[in-house]
One Martini backbone bead per residue (centre of mass of N, CA, C, O) as a GRO file, in nm:
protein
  156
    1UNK     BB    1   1.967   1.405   2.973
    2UNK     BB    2   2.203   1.238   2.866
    3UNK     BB    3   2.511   1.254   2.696
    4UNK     BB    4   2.679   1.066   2.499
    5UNK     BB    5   2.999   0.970   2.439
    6UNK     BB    6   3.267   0.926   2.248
    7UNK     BB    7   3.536   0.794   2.186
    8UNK     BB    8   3.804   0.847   1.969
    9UNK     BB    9   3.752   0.637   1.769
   10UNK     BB   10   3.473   0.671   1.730
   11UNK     BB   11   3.514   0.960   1.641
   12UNK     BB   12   3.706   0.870   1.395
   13UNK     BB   13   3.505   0.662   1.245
   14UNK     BB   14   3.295   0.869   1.156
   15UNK     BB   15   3.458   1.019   0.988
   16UNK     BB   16   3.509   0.809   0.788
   17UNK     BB   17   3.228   0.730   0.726
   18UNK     BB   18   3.136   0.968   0.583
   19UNK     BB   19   3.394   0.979   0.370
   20UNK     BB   20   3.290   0.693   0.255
   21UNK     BB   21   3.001   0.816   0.141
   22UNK     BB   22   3.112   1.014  -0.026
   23UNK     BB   23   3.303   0.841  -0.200
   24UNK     BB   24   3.068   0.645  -0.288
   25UNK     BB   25   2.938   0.853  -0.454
   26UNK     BB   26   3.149   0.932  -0.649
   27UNK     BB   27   3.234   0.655  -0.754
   28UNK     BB   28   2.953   0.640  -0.911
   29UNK     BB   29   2.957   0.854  -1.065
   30UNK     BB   30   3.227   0.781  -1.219
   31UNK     BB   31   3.178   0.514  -1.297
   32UNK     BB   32   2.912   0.616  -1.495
   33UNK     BB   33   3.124   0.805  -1.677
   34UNK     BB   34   3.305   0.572  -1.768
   35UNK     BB   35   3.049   0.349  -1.858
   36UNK     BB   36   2.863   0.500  -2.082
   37UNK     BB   37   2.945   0.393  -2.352
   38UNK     BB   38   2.856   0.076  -2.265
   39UNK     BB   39   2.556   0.069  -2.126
   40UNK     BB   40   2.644   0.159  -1.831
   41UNK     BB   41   2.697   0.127  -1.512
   42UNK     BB   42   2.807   0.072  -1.152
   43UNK     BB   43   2.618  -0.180  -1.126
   44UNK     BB   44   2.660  -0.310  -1.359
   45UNK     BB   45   2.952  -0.317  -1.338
   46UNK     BB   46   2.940  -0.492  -1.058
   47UNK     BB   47   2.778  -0.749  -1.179
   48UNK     BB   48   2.945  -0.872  -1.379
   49UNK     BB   49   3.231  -0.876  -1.163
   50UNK     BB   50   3.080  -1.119  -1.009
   51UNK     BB   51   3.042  -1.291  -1.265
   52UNK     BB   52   3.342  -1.305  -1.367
   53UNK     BB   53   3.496  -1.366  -1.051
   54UNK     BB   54   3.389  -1.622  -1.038
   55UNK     BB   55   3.455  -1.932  -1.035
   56UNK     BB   56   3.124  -2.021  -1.108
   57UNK     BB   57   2.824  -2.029  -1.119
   58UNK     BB   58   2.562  -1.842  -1.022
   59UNK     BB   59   2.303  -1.731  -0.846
   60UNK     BB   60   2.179  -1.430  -0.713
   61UNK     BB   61   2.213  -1.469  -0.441
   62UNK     BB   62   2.526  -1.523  -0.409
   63UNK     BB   63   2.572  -1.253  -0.521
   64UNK     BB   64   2.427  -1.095  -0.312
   65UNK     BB   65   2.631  -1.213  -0.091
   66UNK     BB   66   2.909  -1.127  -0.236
   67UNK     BB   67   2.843  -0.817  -0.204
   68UNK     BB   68   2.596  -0.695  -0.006
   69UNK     BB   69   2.344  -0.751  -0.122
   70UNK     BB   70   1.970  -0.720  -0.246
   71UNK     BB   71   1.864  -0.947  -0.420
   72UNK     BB   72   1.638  -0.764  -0.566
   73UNK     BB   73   1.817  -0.580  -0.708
   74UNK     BB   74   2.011  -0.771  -0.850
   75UNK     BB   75   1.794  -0.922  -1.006
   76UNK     BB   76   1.726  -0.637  -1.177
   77UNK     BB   77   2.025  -0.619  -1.305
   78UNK     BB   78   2.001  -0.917  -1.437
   79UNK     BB   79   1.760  -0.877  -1.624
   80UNK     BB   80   1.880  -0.687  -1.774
   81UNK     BB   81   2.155  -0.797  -1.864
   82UNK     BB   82   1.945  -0.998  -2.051
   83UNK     BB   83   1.793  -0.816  -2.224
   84UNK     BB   84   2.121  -0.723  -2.334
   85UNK     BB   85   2.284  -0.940  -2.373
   86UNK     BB   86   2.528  -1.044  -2.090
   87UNK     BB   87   2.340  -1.254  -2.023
   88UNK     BB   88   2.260  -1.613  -1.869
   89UNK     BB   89   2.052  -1.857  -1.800
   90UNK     BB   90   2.061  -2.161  -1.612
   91UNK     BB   91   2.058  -2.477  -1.494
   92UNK     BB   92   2.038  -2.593  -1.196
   93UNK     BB   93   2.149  -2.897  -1.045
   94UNK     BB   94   2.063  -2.828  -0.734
   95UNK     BB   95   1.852  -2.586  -0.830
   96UNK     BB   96   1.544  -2.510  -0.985
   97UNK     BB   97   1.484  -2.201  -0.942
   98UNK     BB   98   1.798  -2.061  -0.907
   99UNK     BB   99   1.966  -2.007  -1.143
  100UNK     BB  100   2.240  -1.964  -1.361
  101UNK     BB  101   2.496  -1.661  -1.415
  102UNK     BB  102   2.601  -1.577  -1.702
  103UNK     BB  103   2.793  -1.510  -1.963
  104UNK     BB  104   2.870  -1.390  -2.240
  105UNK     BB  105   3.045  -1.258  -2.498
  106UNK     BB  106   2.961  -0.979  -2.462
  107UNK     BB  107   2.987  -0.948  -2.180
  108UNK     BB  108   3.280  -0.983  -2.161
  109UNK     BB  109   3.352  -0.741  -2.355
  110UNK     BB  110   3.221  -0.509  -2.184
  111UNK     BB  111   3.396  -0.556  -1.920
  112UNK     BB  112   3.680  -0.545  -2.065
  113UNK     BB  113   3.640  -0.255  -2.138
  114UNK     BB  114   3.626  -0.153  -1.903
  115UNK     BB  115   3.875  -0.213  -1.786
  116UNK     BB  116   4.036  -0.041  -1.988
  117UNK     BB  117   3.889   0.227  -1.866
  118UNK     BB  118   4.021   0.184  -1.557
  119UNK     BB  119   4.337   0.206  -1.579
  120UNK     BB  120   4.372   0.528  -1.636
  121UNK     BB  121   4.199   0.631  -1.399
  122UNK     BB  122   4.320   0.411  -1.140
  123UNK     BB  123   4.607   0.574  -1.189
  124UNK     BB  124   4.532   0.855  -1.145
  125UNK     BB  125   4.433   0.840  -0.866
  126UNK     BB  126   4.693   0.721  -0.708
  127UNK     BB  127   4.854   0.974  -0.748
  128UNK     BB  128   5.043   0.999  -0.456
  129UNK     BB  129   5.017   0.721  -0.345
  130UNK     BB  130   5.095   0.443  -0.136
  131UNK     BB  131   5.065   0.145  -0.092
  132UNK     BB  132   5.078   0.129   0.196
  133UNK     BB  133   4.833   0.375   0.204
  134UNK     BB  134   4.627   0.174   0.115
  135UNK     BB  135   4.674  -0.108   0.244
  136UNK     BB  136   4.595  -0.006   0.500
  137UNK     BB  137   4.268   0.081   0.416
  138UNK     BB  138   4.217  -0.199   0.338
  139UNK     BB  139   4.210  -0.300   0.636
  140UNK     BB  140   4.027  -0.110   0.769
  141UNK     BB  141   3.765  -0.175   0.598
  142UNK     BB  142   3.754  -0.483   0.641
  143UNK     BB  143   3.724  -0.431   0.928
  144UNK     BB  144   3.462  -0.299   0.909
  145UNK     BB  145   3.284  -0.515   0.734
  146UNK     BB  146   3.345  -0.742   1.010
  147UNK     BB  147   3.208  -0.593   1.198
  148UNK     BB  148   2.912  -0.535   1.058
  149UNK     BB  149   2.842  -0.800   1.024
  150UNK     BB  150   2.830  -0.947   1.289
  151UNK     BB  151   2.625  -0.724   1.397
  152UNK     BB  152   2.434  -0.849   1.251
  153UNK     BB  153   2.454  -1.113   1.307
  154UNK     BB  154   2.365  -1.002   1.631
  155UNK     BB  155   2.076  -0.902   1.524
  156UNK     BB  156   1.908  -1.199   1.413
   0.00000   0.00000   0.00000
């Protein structure tokens, strides 16, 4: 059996993507710790901003499909999410069965004071890094999630 060899690229990209896993593990943990005094999670405060950050009301189909998230997870934490008033269904006049997902006056605040928790946090992580060399790694991710995507879908 032959033994396949990376290129160099590829050789790079491996360290990368584990590097990668790495961060998002830490990032959730600190996420977890940085916004549970508001009785959220890493999980429940993404799916608030991507309900706040929305141009309209979405179904959870489309929040998790701008996530690149797993439909019934999305729709799980979005049950909670209304469970404790942060959020409300709305009738779709689109779609009878889809609801859309409103933020309340509550869930507003509650992601608001969570930004406000951010800001000092993620301020303080940039510290040492240079706008250059963020704005490179965000390139950087942005073409590795349009490989990603593409391969996925060449393989559907």
């Amino acid at each position: 059996m032959t033994k396949t060899k990376r290129t160099p690229a590829g050789e790079a990209l491996t360290g990368l993507i584990l590097d990668l896993f790495r961060a998002n593990s830490l990032l959730l943990t600190a996420g977890d710790r940085l916004v549970t005094s508001l009785g959220l999670t890493s999980a429940r405060w993404q799916i608030l901003g991507a309900i706040a950050d929305a141009e309209r009301p979405e179904p959870v189909a489309w929040l998790a499909r701008n996530l690149g998230a797993n439909r019934q997870n999305v729709q799980r934490i979005v049950n909670d999410l209304e469970r404790d008033g942060l959020v409300v269904f709305e009738t779709n006049p689109h779609h009878r069965r889809a609801q859309l997902v409103v933020l309340t006056d509550k869930g507003r605040q509650i992601y608001d004071a969570a930004g406000r928790l951010q800001v000092p946090w993620v301020n303080g992580l940039a510290d040492g890094l240079s706008v250059r060399d963020i704005d490179v790694a965000h390139r950087v991710v942005t073409a590795l999630r349009a490989g990603l995507k593409d391969a996925g879908e060449a393989n559907e």
